Amino acid sequence: MTRTARTVVLAVVTSLLIGVAVAYTLHAAGRSESGPRQELSEVTLDAPGRIVFRTTMAGTGRDHLAAVTLSDTGKDDGKDNRRISPTSCLVFHAAKGTGVCLKLANAALHTYNAVILDNRLLPVDSREMAGTPSRARVSPSGRLVAWTSFVGGESYAGLDFSTRTAILDRRTDTLHNNLEEFSIIRDGKPYKAADVNIWGITFAADDNRFYATVATDGHRYLAEGDLAARTLRTLRDNVECPSLSPDGTKLAYKKRVDGTDPSRPWKLFTLELATGRETPTAETRTLDDQAEWLDDGTVLYNLPGDLRADVWSVRADGTGTPSLVLRHALTPAVLRP
């Protein structure tokens, strides 16, 4: 090919790429404007008695963080007077004035960052993630922040996936970039395997103990972690994405149940840590979520809805019936005193 011909080809390819980029931008803009225009306002993390979440309502504020008071939840029509912030996230969690926002960093390179947010949802730190966002958690004190990403595969339902989980200590600026490097104790013995995956962190109040899922050898274990000792000790099988209650006495988690949809094989259970008693909740629908606690006796979780997802609640003791909390919402975080 002559130099002139190569120049022409390069110009054509460049023109096509620009056209694709412009078309995508216009499509994305059109999609965000397809719903009602929503006023953006300040949302902070310093007001207990509110839920901060990713709103999925169509319009200019879609996928932004929003907040509602607890007294303004449970409205089936979705008109809950949510305040929508300028900050957008794919996955979010917060505690004690600290937030973590998993978001796209570079669309062309398909890279994502875990962005640490202050009380006003302003970025104060950012760490590159190993893959696409999955789970995020902040410890009750706001000191520790964890995130999980998929580095291979797209779902926890099958076996052909790989995850990477990191924990950042904001006080010491220590980053545990891959919890698979921690020592694992399975059935009381040191354990090593190439197929280990870890995800779904939830922190205790002491900023050292945590719980997680450790998957290996066809099992998905509930494990108790010790951050200072860099260890994970398995406790029981068939537990995924644990979430510790505010009083530290119970875990909520999803558990695989036979006879459910193979793509969503989980039901919601709780566990009393002192007694080891496991209780199925009254939520009979399948779910794929890491639950959040509304209070010591009530669990929040996402289920599919007409605009991506809705937030529901159910009693932890297995009684009652599920209740709608928020329409068009994902990844709720309850702000506590």
Short mmCIF file of C-alpha atoms in Angstrom, two decimals:
data_model
loop_
_atom_site.label_atom_id
_atom_site.label_comp_id
_atom_site.label_asym_id
_atom_site.label_seq_id
_atom_site.Cartn_x
_atom_site.Cartn_y
_atom_site.Cartn_z
CA MET A 1 0.00 0.00 0.00
CA THR A 2 1.37 3.46 -0.90
CA ARG A 3 1.85 6.21 1.62
CA THR A 4 -1.04 8.14 0.07
CA ALA A 5 -3.35 5.12 0.31
CA ARG A 6 -2.39 4.53 3.95
CA THR A 7 -3.16 8.18 4.68
CA VAL A 8 -6.60 7.87 3.11
CA VAL A 9 -7.36 4.67 5.05
CA LEU A 10 -6.24 6.27 8.30
CA ALA A 11 -8.45 9.29 7.66
CA VAL A 12 -11.46 7.09 6.95
CA VAL A 13 -10.92 4.97 10.08
CA THR A 14 -10.45 8.08 12.21
CA SER A 15 -13.64 9.57 10.81
CA LEU A 16 -15.56 6.39 11.59
CA LEU A 17 -14.24 6.26 15.15
CA ILE A 18 -15.20 9.88 15.75
CA GLY A 19 -18.64 9.19 14.34
CA VAL A 20 -19.10 6.21 16.65
CA ALA A 21 -17.98 8.24 19.66
CA VAL A 22 -20.32 11.10 18.81
CA ALA A 23 -23.22 8.71 18.23
CA TYR A 24 -22.61 7.00 21.55
CA THR A 25 -22.42 10.34 23.36
CA LEU A 26 -25.67 11.51 21.81
CA HIS A 27 -27.31 8.18 22.63
CA ALA A 28 -26.19 8.38 26.25
CA ALA A 29 -27.35 11.96 26.51
CA GLY A 30 -30.67 11.09 24.98
CA ARG A 31 -31.08 8.20 27.39
CA SER A 32 -30.41 10.39 30.42
CA GLU A 33 -32.86 13.01 29.16
CA SER A 34 -35.57 10.47 28.30
CA GLY A 35 -37.15 10.82 31.74
CA PRO A 36 -38.23 13.89 33.68
CA ARG A 37 -35.67 16.59 34.45
CA GLN A 38 -34.65 16.30 38.09
CA GLU A 39 -33.16 19.07 40.17
CA LEU A 40 -29.75 18.25 41.62
CA SER A 41 -28.98 19.37 45.15
CA GLU A 42 -26.48 18.77 47.96
CA VAL A 43 -26.57 15.42 49.72
CA THR A 44 -24.40 14.91 52.80
CA LEU A 45 -23.55 11.97 55.03
CA ASP A 46 -24.00 13.77 58.35
CA ALA A 47 -27.74 13.37 58.92
CA PRO A 48 -28.72 10.13 60.70
CA GLY A 49 -32.15 8.74 59.92
CA ARG A 50 -31.69 8.84 56.18
CA ILE A 51 -30.89 6.33 53.44
CA VAL A 52 -28.39 7.27 50.74
CA PHE A 53 -28.56 5.18 47.57
CA ARG A 54 -28.07 5.08 43.81
CA THR A 55 -31.26 6.27 42.17
CA THR A 56 -32.34 4.56 38.95
CA MET A 57 -35.22 6.90 38.14
CA ALA A 58 -35.18 7.92 34.48
CA GLY A 59 -34.03 11.47 33.87
CA THR A 60 -31.03 13.73 34.36
CA GLY A 61 -30.25 12.34 37.81
CA ARG A 62 -30.24 8.65 36.91
CA ASP A 63 -27.43 6.66 38.58
CA HIS A 64 -26.63 9.58 40.88
CA LEU A 65 -26.56 9.29 44.65
CA ALA A 66 -29.79 10.31 46.34
CA ALA A 67 -31.11 10.53 49.89
CA VAL A 68 -34.46 10.19 51.62
CA THR A 69 -35.47 10.32 55.26
CA LEU A 70 -36.64 7.06 56.79
CA SER A 71 -40.07 8.62 57.34
CA ASP A 72 -40.37 9.24 53.60
CA THR A 73 -39.89 5.62 52.50
CA GLY A 74 -42.42 2.95 51.57
CA LYS A 75 -44.17 4.91 48.83
CA ASP A 76 -45.28 2.62 46.03
CA ASP A 77 -45.54 5.41 43.45
CA GLY A 78 -41.85 6.29 43.87
CA LYS A 79 -42.65 9.89 44.90
CA ASP A 80 -40.51 9.94 48.02
CA ASN A 81 -39.03 13.46 47.81
CA ARG A 82 -35.56 12.11 47.23
CA ARG A 83 -32.75 14.65 47.05
CA ILE A 84 -30.46 13.85 44.13
CA SER A 85 -26.79 14.81 44.26
CA PRO A 86 -24.41 15.63 41.39
CA THR A 87 -22.33 12.54 42.32
CA SER A 88 -22.88 9.38 40.28
CA CYS A 89 -21.86 5.86 41.29
CA LEU A 90 -22.31 2.28 40.17
CA VAL A 91 -21.91 0.82 43.67
CA PHE A 92 -22.01 2.80 46.91
CA HIS A 93 -21.83 2.46 50.68
CA ALA A 94 -21.26 4.86 53.56
CA ALA A 95 -20.81 5.10 57.34
CA LYS A 96 -19.80 7.86 59.77
CA GLY A 97 -19.30 10.52 57.13
CA THR A 98 -17.22 8.35 54.79
CA GLY A 99 -18.48 7.04 51.48
CA VAL A 100 -17.08 4.71 48.84
CA CYS A 101 -18.18 5.12 45.25
CA LEU A 102 -17.25 2.53 42.60
CA LYS A 103 -17.39 4.21 39.22
CA LEU A 104 -16.12 4.23 35.66
CA ALA A 105 -12.71 5.84 35.31
CA ASN A 106 -12.04 5.49 31.59
CA ALA A 107 -14.72 4.31 29.17
CA ALA A 108 -12.25 3.62 26.36
CA LEU A 109 -10.02 1.46 28.57
CA HIS A 110 -12.91 -0.06 30.60
CA THR A 111 -11.24 0.85 33.88
CA TYR A 112 -12.91 1.60 37.20
CA ASN A 113 -11.91 3.36 40.41
CA ALA A 114 -12.90 3.07 44.04
CA VAL A 115 -13.37 6.71 45.03
CA ILE A 116 -13.41 7.65 48.73
CA LEU A 117 -15.90 10.41 49.47
CA ASP A 118 -16.04 12.81 52.39
CA ASN A 119 -19.10 13.96 54.30
CA ARG A 120 -20.21 16.19 51.38
CA LEU A 121 -19.67 13.44 48.78
CA LEU A 122 -16.50 15.11 47.54
CA PRO A 123 -13.62 12.82 46.47
CA VAL A 124 -10.68 12.66 48.87
CA ASP A 125 -8.93 9.54 47.54
CA SER A 126 -9.13 7.23 44.56
CA ARG A 127 -7.76 3.75 43.98
CA GLU A 128 -7.71 1.81 40.73
CA MET A 129 -9.83 -1.32 40.75
CA ALA A 130 -8.74 -4.64 39.27
CA GLY A 131 -11.97 -5.15 37.30
CA THR A 132 -15.65 -4.23 37.10
CA PRO A 133 -17.43 -3.11 40.32
CA SER A 134 -19.37 -5.63 42.39
CA ARG A 135 -19.55 -4.92 46.18
CA ALA A 136 -18.46 -2.14 48.54
CA ARG A 137 -18.52 -1.59 52.30
CA VAL A 138 -17.43 1.00 54.87
CA SER A 139 -16.77 0.00 58.49
CA PRO A 140 -19.09 1.44 61.18
CA SER A 141 -16.42 3.96 62.21
CA GLY A 142 -15.68 5.07 58.65
CA ARG A 143 -12.04 4.04 58.99
CA LEU A 144 -11.98 0.93 56.77
CA VAL A 145 -13.24 0.73 53.20
CA ALA A 146 -13.59 -2.46 51.13
CA TRP A 147 -14.45 -3.12 47.53
CA THR A 148 -14.80 -6.18 45.30
CA SER A 149 -14.49 -6.35 41.53
CA PHE A 150 -14.94 -9.03 38.91
CA VAL A 151 -11.67 -9.66 37.07
CA GLY A 152 -13.15 -12.57 35.11
CA GLY A 153 -16.77 -13.54 34.54
CA GLU A 154 -19.83 -11.45 35.32
CA SER A 155 -21.90 -13.37 37.86
CA TYR A 156 -21.58 -15.20 41.16
CA ALA A 157 -24.11 -17.79 39.97
CA GLY A 158 -21.64 -20.01 38.11
CA LEU A 159 -18.12 -21.24 38.79
CA ASP A 160 -16.25 -19.50 35.95
CA PHE A 161 -15.53 -16.16 37.58
CA SER A 162 -12.72 -14.51 39.46
CA THR A 163 -12.84 -11.66 41.98
CA ARG A 164 -10.43 -9.26 43.63
CA THR A 165 -11.20 -7.73 47.01
CA ALA A 166 -9.26 -4.92 48.67
CA ILE A 167 -9.43 -3.20 52.05
CA LEU A 168 -8.10 0.32 52.64
CA ASP A 169 -7.28 1.61 56.12
CA ARG A 170 -7.85 5.34 55.79
CA ARG A 171 -6.15 6.16 59.08
CA THR A 172 -2.82 4.54 58.19
CA ASP A 173 -3.24 4.68 54.39
CA THR A 174 -2.56 0.94 54.28
CA LEU A 175 -4.03 -0.84 51.26
CA HIS A 176 -4.55 -4.60 51.40
CA ASN A 177 -4.89 -4.85 47.65
CA ASN A 178 -5.76 -8.55 47.37
CA LEU A 179 -7.24 -10.50 50.29
CA GLU A 180 -6.35 -13.75 48.54
CA GLU A 181 -2.85 -13.12 49.92
CA PHE A 182 -4.18 -13.55 53.47
CA SER A 183 -3.65 -16.87 55.24
CA ILE A 184 -6.76 -19.07 55.06
CA ILE A 185 -7.69 -21.55 57.79
CA ARG A 186 -10.24 -24.11 56.61
CA ASP A 187 -11.65 -26.62 59.10
CA GLY A 188 -8.98 -25.55 61.59
CA LYS A 189 -6.05 -26.19 59.22
CA PRO A 190 -3.96 -23.92 56.99
CA TYR A 191 -5.31 -24.03 53.45
CA LYS A 192 -3.93 -22.96 50.09
CA ALA A 193 -5.46 -23.34 46.63
CA ALA A 194 -5.24 -21.61 43.27
CA ASP A 195 -9.02 -21.29 42.93
CA VAL A 196 -9.66 -19.11 46.00
CA ASN A 197 -12.00 -16.14 45.52
CA ILE A 198 -13.01 -13.69 48.26
CA TRP A 199 -15.86 -11.18 48.21
CA GLY A 200 -18.64 -9.54 50.21
CA ILE A 201 -16.81 -7.84 53.11
CA THR A 202 -18.70 -6.67 56.20
CA PHE A 203 -16.92 -5.06 59.15
CA ALA A 204 -17.26 -5.36 62.92
CA ALA A 205 -17.11 -2.26 65.12
CA ASP A 206 -13.49 -2.84 66.25
CA ASP A 207 -11.99 -2.03 62.81
CA ASN A 208 -10.16 -5.35 62.79
CA ARG A 209 -12.64 -8.23 62.62
CA PHE A 210 -14.63 -8.70 59.45
CA TYR A 211 -16.65 -11.36 57.64
CA ALA A 212 -16.47 -12.40 54.01
CA THR A 213 -17.23 -15.16 51.54
CA VAL A 214 -14.31 -17.45 50.71
CA ALA A 215 -15.00 -19.62 47.67
CA THR A 216 -12.83 -22.62 46.88
CA ASP A 217 -13.12 -26.27 45.86
CA GLY A 218 -16.81 -25.89 44.96
CA HIS A 219 -17.70 -24.40 48.36
CA ARG A 220 -18.66 -20.87 49.42
CA TYR A 221 -17.72 -20.42 53.05
CA LEU A 222 -18.58 -17.78 55.58
CA ALA A 223 -15.19 -16.71 56.92
CA GLU A 224 -14.16 -14.51 59.83
CA GLY A 225 -11.25 -12.24 59.05
CA ASP A 226 -8.57 -10.68 61.25
CA LEU A 227 -7.08 -7.68 59.49
CA ALA A 228 -4.08 -7.28 61.81
CA ALA A 229 -3.18 -10.97 61.58
CA ARG A 230 -4.04 -11.12 57.83
CA THR A 231 -6.06 -14.31 58.29
CA LEU A 232 -9.43 -15.70 57.20
CA ARG A 233 -10.99 -18.60 59.12
CA THR A 234 -13.91 -20.50 57.62
CA LEU A 235 -16.99 -20.89 59.83
CA ARG A 236 -19.73 -22.56 57.75
CA ASP A 237 -20.57 -23.49 54.17
CA ASN A 238 -23.07 -22.02 51.68
CA VAL A 239 -22.93 -18.37 52.73
CA GLU A 240 -22.48 -15.47 50.31
CA CYS A 241 -22.24 -11.72 50.80
CA PRO A 242 -22.65 -11.50 54.58
CA SER A 243 -23.80 -8.29 56.26
CA LEU A 244 -23.31 -7.72 59.99
CA SER A 245 -26.14 -6.18 62.03
CA PRO A 246 -25.45 -2.84 63.77
CA ASP A 247 -25.29 -4.53 67.19
CA GLY A 248 -22.83 -7.13 65.85
CA THR A 249 -24.94 -10.15 66.85
CA LYS A 250 -26.38 -11.32 63.52
CA LEU A 251 -25.43 -11.78 59.90
CA ALA A 252 -27.75 -11.53 56.90
CA TYR A 253 -26.64 -13.26 53.71
CA LYS A 254 -27.78 -14.96 50.54
CA LYS A 255 -27.74 -18.76 50.49
CA ARG A 256 -28.04 -21.14 47.56
CA VAL A 257 -31.28 -23.10 47.67
CA ASP A 258 -32.12 -26.09 45.48
CA GLY A 259 -34.98 -25.67 43.04
CA THR A 260 -34.46 -21.94 42.42
CA ASP A 261 -33.54 -20.17 39.17
CA PRO A 262 -29.98 -21.33 38.27
CA SER A 263 -29.06 -17.75 37.31
CA ARG A 264 -30.29 -16.45 40.70
CA PRO A 265 -30.13 -19.44 43.06
CA TRP A 266 -30.17 -17.49 46.33
CA LYS A 267 -32.60 -16.83 49.16
CA LEU A 268 -32.15 -14.46 52.10
CA PHE A 269 -31.18 -15.92 55.49
CA THR A 270 -29.95 -14.62 58.84
CA LEU A 271 -27.59 -16.17 61.37
CA GLU A 272 -27.28 -15.61 65.12
CA LEU A 273 -23.54 -15.62 65.75
CA ALA A 274 -23.77 -16.65 69.44
CA THR A 275 -25.97 -19.71 68.87
CA GLY A 276 -25.30 -20.60 65.22
CA ARG A 277 -29.05 -20.64 64.57
CA GLU A 278 -29.89 -19.97 60.92
CA THR A 279 -33.28 -18.53 59.95
CA PRO A 280 -34.84 -18.19 56.49
CA THR A 281 -36.49 -14.80 56.14
CA ALA A 282 -40.05 -14.35 54.90
CA GLU A 283 -38.68 -13.13 51.55
CA THR A 284 -39.37 -16.03 49.16
CA ARG A 285 -38.14 -14.35 45.98
CA THR A 286 -34.61 -14.98 44.76
CA LEU A 287 -32.08 -12.19 45.06
CA ASP A 288 -28.49 -11.32 44.23
CA ASP A 289 -27.40 -8.68 46.69
CA GLN A 290 -25.35 -7.89 49.76
CA ALA A 291 -27.98 -6.86 52.29
CA GLU A 292 -27.94 -3.71 54.42
CA TRP A 293 -29.47 -3.48 57.90
CA LEU A 294 -32.17 -0.90 58.51
CA ASP A 295 -31.91 -1.61 62.25
CA ASP A 296 -30.98 -4.58 64.44
CA GLY A 297 -34.10 -6.49 63.45
CA THR A 298 -34.76 -5.46 59.84
CA VAL A 299 -32.83 -6.21 56.65
CA LEU A 300 -32.78 -4.16 53.43
CA TYR A 301 -32.05 -5.70 50.03
CA ASN A 302 -32.51 -5.13 46.29
CA LEU A 303 -34.90 -6.95 43.97
CA PRO A 304 -35.40 -6.37 40.24
CA GLY A 305 -37.89 -3.61 39.42
CA ASP A 306 -39.26 -1.79 36.39
CA LEU A 307 -36.35 0.68 36.50
CA ARG A 308 -33.50 -1.70 37.32
CA ALA A 309 -34.20 -2.36 41.00
CA ASP A 310 -36.25 -1.58 44.10
CA VAL A 311 -35.28 -1.75 47.78
CA TRP A 312 -37.31 -4.01 50.08
CA SER A 313 -37.17 -4.86 53.77
CA VAL A 314 -37.99 -7.95 55.83
CA ARG A 315 -37.75 -8.97 59.48
CA ALA A 316 -34.56 -10.80 60.43
CA ASP A 317 -36.37 -13.30 62.67
CA GLY A 318 -38.37 -14.89 59.82
CA THR A 319 -41.69 -13.32 60.77
CA GLY A 320 -43.87 -10.83 58.90
CA THR A 321 -43.92 -10.12 55.17
CA PRO A 322 -41.57 -8.18 52.88
CA SER A 323 -42.24 -4.45 52.55
CA LEU A 324 -41.34 -2.03 49.77
CA VAL A 325 -38.92 0.66 50.98
CA LEU A 326 -37.73 2.50 47.84
CA ARG A 327 -38.72 2.34 44.20
CA HIS A 328 -36.00 2.75 41.57
CA ALA A 329 -33.02 2.41 43.92
CA LEU A 330 -29.82 0.39 44.35
CA THR A 331 -27.08 -0.07 46.98
CA PRO A 332 -28.77 1.59 49.97
CA ALA A 333 -26.69 2.78 52.93
CA VAL A 334 -28.44 3.64 56.21
CA LEU A 335 -26.91 6.66 57.97
CA ARG A 336 -26.59 6.02 61.71
CA PRO A 337 -25.69 8.27 64.65
#
